[in-house]
Short mmCIF file of C-alpha atoms and ligand atoms in Angstrom, two decimals:
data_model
loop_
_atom_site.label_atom_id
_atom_site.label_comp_id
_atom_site.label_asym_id
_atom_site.label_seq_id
_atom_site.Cartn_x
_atom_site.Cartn_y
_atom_site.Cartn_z
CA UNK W 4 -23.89 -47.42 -49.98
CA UNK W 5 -24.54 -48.32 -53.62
CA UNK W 6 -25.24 -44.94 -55.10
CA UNK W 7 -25.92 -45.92 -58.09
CA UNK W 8 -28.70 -48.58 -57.43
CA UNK W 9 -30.91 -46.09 -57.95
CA UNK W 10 -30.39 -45.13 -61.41
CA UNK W 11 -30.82 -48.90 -62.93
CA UNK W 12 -34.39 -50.26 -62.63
CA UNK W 13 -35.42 -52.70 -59.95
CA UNK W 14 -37.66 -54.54 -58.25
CA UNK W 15 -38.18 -53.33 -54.52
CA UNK W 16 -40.14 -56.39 -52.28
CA UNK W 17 -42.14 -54.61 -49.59
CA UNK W 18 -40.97 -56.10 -46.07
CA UNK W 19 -44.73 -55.40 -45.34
CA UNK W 20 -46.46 -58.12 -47.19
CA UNK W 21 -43.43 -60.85 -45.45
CA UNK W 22 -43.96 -63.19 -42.93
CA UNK W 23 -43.36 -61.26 -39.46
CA UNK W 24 -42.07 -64.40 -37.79
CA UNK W 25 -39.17 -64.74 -40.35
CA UNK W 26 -38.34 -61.06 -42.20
CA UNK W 27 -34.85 -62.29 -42.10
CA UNK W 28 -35.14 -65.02 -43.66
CA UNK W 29 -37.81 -63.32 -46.62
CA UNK W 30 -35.38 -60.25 -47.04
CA UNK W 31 -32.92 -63.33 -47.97
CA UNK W 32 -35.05 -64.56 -50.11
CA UNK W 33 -35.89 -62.13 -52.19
CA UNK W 34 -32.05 -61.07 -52.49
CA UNK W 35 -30.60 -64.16 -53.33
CA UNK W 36 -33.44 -64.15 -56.43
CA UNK W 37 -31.93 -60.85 -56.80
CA UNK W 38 -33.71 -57.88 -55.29
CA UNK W 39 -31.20 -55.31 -54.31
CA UNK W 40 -33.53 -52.40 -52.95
CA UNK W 41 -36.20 -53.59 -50.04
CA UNK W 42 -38.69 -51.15 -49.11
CA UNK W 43 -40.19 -50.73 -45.62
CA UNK W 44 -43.69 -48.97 -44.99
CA UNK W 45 -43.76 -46.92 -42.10
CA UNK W 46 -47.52 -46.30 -40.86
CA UNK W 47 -48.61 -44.25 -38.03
CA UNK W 48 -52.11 -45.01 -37.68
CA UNK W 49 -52.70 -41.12 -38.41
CA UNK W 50 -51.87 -39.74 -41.83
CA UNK W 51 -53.26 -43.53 -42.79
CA UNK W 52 -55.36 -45.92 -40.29
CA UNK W 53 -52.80 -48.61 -39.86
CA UNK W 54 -50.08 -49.17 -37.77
CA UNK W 55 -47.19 -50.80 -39.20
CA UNK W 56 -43.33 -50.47 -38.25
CA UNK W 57 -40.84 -48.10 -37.12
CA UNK W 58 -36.84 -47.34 -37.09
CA UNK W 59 -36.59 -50.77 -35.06
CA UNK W 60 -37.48 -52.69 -38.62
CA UNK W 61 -34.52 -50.98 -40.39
CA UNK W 62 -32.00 -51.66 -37.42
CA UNK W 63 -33.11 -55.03 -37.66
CA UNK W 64 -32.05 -55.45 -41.36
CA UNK W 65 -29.38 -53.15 -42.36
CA UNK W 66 -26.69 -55.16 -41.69
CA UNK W 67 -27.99 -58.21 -43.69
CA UNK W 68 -29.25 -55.94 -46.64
CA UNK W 69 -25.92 -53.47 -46.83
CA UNK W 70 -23.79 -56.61 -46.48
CA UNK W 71 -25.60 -58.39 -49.58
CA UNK W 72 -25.02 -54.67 -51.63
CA UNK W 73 -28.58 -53.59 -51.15
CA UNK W 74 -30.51 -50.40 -50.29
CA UNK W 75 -33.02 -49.55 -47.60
CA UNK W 76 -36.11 -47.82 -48.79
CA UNK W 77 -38.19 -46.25 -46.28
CA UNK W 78 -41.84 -45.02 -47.22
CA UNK W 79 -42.77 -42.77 -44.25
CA UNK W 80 -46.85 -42.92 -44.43
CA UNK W 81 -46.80 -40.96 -41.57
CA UNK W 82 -47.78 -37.30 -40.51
CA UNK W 83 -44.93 -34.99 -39.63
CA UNK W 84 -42.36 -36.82 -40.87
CA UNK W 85 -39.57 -34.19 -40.49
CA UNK W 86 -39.72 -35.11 -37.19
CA UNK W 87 -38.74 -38.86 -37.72
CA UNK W 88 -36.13 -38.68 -40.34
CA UNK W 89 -32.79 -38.57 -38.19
CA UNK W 90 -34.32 -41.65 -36.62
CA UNK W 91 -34.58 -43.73 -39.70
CA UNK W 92 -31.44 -42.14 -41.19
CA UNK W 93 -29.76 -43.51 -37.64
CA UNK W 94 -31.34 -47.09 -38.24
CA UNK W 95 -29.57 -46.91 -41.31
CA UNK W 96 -31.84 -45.92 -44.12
CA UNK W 97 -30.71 -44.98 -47.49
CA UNK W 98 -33.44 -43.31 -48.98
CA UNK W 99 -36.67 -41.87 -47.44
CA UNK W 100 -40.07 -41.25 -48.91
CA UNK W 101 -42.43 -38.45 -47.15
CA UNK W 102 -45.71 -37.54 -48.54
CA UNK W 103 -46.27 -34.10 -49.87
CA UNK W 104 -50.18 -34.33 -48.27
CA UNK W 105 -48.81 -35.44 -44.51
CA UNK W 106 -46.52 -32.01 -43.65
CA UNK W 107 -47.06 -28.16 -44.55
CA UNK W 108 -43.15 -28.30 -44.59
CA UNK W 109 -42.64 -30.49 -47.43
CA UNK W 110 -39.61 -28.54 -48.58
CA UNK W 111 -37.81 -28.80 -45.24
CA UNK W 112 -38.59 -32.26 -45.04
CA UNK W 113 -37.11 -33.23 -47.83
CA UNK W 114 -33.78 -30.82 -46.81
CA UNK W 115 -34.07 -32.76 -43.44
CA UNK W 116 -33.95 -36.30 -45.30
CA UNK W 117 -30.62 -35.01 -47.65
CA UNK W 118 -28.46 -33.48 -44.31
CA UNK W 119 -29.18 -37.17 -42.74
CA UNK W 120 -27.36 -38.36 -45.73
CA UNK W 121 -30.47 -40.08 -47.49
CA UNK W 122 -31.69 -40.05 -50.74
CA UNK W 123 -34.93 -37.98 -50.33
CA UNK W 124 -38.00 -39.49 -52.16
CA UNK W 125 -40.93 -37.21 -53.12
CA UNK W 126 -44.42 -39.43 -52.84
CA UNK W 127 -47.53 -38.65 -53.65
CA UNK W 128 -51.16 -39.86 -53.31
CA UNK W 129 -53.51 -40.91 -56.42
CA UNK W 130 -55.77 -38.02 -55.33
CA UNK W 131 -53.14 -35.28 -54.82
CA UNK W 132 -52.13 -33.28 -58.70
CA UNK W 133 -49.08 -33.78 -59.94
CA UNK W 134 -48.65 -30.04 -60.33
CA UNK W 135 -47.68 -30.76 -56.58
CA UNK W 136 -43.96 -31.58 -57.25
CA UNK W 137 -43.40 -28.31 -59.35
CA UNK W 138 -42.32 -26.16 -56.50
CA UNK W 139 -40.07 -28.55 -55.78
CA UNK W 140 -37.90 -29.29 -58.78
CA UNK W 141 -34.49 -29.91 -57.35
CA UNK W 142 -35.68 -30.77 -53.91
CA UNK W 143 -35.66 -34.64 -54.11
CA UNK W 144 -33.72 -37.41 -55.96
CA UNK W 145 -36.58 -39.80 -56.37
CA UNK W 146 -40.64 -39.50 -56.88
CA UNK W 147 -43.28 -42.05 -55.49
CA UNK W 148 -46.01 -42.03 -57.33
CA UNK W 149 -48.67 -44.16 -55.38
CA UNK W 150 -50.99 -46.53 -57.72
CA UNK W 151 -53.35 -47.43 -54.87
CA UNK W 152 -54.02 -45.19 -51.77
CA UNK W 153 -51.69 -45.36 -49.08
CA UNK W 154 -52.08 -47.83 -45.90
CA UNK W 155 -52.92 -51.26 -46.99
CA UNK W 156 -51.17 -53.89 -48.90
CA UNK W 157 -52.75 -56.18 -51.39
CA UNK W 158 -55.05 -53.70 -53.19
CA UNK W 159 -55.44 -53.77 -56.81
CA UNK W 160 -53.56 -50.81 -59.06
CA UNK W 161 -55.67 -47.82 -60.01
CA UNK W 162 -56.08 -48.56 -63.80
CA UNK W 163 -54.85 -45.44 -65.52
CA UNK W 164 -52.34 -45.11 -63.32
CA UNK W 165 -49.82 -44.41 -66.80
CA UNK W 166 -51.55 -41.51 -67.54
CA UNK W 167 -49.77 -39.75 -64.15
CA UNK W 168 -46.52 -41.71 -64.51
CA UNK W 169 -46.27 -40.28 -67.49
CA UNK W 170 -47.49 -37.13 -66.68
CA UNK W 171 -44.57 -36.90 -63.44
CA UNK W 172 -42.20 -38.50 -65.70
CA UNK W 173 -42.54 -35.62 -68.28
CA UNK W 174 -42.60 -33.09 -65.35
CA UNK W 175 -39.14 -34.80 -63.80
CA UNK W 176 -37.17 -35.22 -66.69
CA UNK W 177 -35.60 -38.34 -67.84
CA UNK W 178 -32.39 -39.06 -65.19
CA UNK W 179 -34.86 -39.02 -61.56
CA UNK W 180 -35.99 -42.31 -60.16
CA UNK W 181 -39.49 -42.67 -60.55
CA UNK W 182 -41.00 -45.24 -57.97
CA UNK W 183 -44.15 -46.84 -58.03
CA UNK W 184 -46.69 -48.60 -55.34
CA UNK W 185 -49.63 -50.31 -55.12
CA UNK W 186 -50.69 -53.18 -56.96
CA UNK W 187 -47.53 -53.85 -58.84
CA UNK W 188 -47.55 -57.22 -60.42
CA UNK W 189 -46.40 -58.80 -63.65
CA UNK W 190 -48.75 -56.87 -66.17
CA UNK W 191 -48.71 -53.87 -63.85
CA UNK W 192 -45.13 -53.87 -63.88
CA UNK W 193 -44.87 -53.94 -67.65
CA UNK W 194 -47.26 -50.76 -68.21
CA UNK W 195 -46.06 -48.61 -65.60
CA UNK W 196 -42.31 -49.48 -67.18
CA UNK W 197 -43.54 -48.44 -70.80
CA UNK W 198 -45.36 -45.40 -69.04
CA UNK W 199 -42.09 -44.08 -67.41
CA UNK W 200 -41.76 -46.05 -63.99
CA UNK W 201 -37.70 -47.11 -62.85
CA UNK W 202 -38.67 -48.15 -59.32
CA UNK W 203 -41.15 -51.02 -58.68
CA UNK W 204 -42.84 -51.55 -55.24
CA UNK W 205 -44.22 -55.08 -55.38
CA UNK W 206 -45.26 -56.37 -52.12
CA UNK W 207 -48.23 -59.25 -52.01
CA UNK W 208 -47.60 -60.76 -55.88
CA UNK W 209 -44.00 -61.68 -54.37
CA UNK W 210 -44.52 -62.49 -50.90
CA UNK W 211 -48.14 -63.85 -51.54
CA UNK W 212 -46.91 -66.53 -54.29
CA UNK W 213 -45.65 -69.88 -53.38
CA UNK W 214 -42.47 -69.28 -55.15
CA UNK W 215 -40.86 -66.29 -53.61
CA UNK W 216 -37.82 -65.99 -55.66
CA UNK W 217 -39.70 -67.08 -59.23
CA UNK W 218 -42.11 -64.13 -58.42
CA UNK W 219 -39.83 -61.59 -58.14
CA UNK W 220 -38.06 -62.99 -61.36
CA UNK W 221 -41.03 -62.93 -63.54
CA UNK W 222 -41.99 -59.06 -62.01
CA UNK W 223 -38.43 -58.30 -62.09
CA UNK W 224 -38.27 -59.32 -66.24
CA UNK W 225 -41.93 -57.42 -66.57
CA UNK W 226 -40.38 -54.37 -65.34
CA UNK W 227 -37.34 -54.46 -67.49
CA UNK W 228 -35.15 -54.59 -64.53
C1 DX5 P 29 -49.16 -49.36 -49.41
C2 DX5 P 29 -47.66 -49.48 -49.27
C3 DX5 P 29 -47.08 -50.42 -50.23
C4 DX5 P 29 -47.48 -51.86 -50.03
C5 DX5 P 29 -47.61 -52.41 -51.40
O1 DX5 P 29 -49.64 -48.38 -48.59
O2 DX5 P 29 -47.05 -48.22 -49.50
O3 DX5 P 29 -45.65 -50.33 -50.29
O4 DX5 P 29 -46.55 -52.64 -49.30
O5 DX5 P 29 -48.20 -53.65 -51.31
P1 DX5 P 29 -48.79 -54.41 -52.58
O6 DX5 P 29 -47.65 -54.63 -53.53
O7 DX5 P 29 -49.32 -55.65 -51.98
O8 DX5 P 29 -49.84 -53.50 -53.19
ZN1 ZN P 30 -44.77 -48.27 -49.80
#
């Protein structure tokens, strides 16, 4: 895929905050405005109270999104995820988030997310210290910082949220992704780029505005991207 989309700064629409009836059509949306990485939340009504999709969502779209160019980014909010990675990987994932709170094997998870041939994405909850990641210096290729807790959409950004983007971005060096979500709007967008952010998670302020495509444009110029 395009290894590289990574390492420029974008916009990521979550598939979450779409129209169920017509993801399709949304993911098309968004793409043709621009968007080249679409994240998917993964929920398992355990490690947070909702239910949301599974491997059958990124089947469903990664012909459409690798045929525009684009990336599949899978947030696994789910407990155990080692034991779910060589199904997204299979459904055609390109990178995959777990949480460092949902798995006492967070190490092997992430080794299980790189031998599937995925980008492996380090996230972490508002509540959890960043001294988390320390251990694991070398063990991912991208960090997701949460700026809401995990499990809904549509919930405002946890003001101060710079202070631990900056504080992971410090800890991470300058060349590792560094994704952020929760609450990501225009002015949200904007601080967490000066505060360190690459990767911008913005599901409701694109799919909740009439304009689909301006909304991503204006976030998408916020963030720098
Ligand atoms: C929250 C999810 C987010 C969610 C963001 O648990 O991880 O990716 O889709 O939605 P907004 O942008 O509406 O906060
Ligand atoms: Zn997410």
């Amino acid at each position: 895929m395009q290894d590289d989309l990574l390492n420029t700064r974008q916009v990521a629409p979550s598939v979450l905050a779409s129209d169920f009836a017509r993801v399709g059509a949304q993911v098309e949306e968004v793409m043709t405005a621009g968007a080249r990485v679409i994240h998917i939340d993964v929920m398992d009504g355990a490690f947070v109270p909702a239910l949301s999709m599974g491997p059958q969502m990124v089947s469903a779209l990664h012909d459409q999104v690798h045929d525009a160019g684009g990336w599949l980014d899978v947030h696994l909010m789910i407990e155990r995820p080692e034991r779910h990675v060589e199904a997204f990987a299979a459904a055609g994932a390109d990178s995959i988030s777990v949480h460092v709170e949902a798995t006492p094997h967070i190490h092997y998870a992430l080794k299980a997310v790189r031998e599937a041939d995925c980008k492996a994405g380090l996230a972490l909850n508002p509540g959890t210290p960043t001294t988390a990641i320390d251990s694991l210096a070398g063990a991912f290729d991208l960090l997701l910082c949460m700026t809401v807790n995990p499990g809904w959409g549509g919930q405002p950004y946890i003001p101060g949220s710079e202070a631990r983007i900056e504080d992971l971005r410090a800890r991470i060096g300058s060349d590792v992704p560094l994704e952020v979500d929760g609450g990501i709007d225009v002015p949200t967008a904007g601080s967490a780029a000066d505060a360190g952010a690459t990767l911008f998670v913005a599901g409701s302020s694109i799919y909740g505005a009439e304009d689909v495509a301006a909304a991503y444009r204006e976030i998408a110029a916020a963030a720098g991207a």
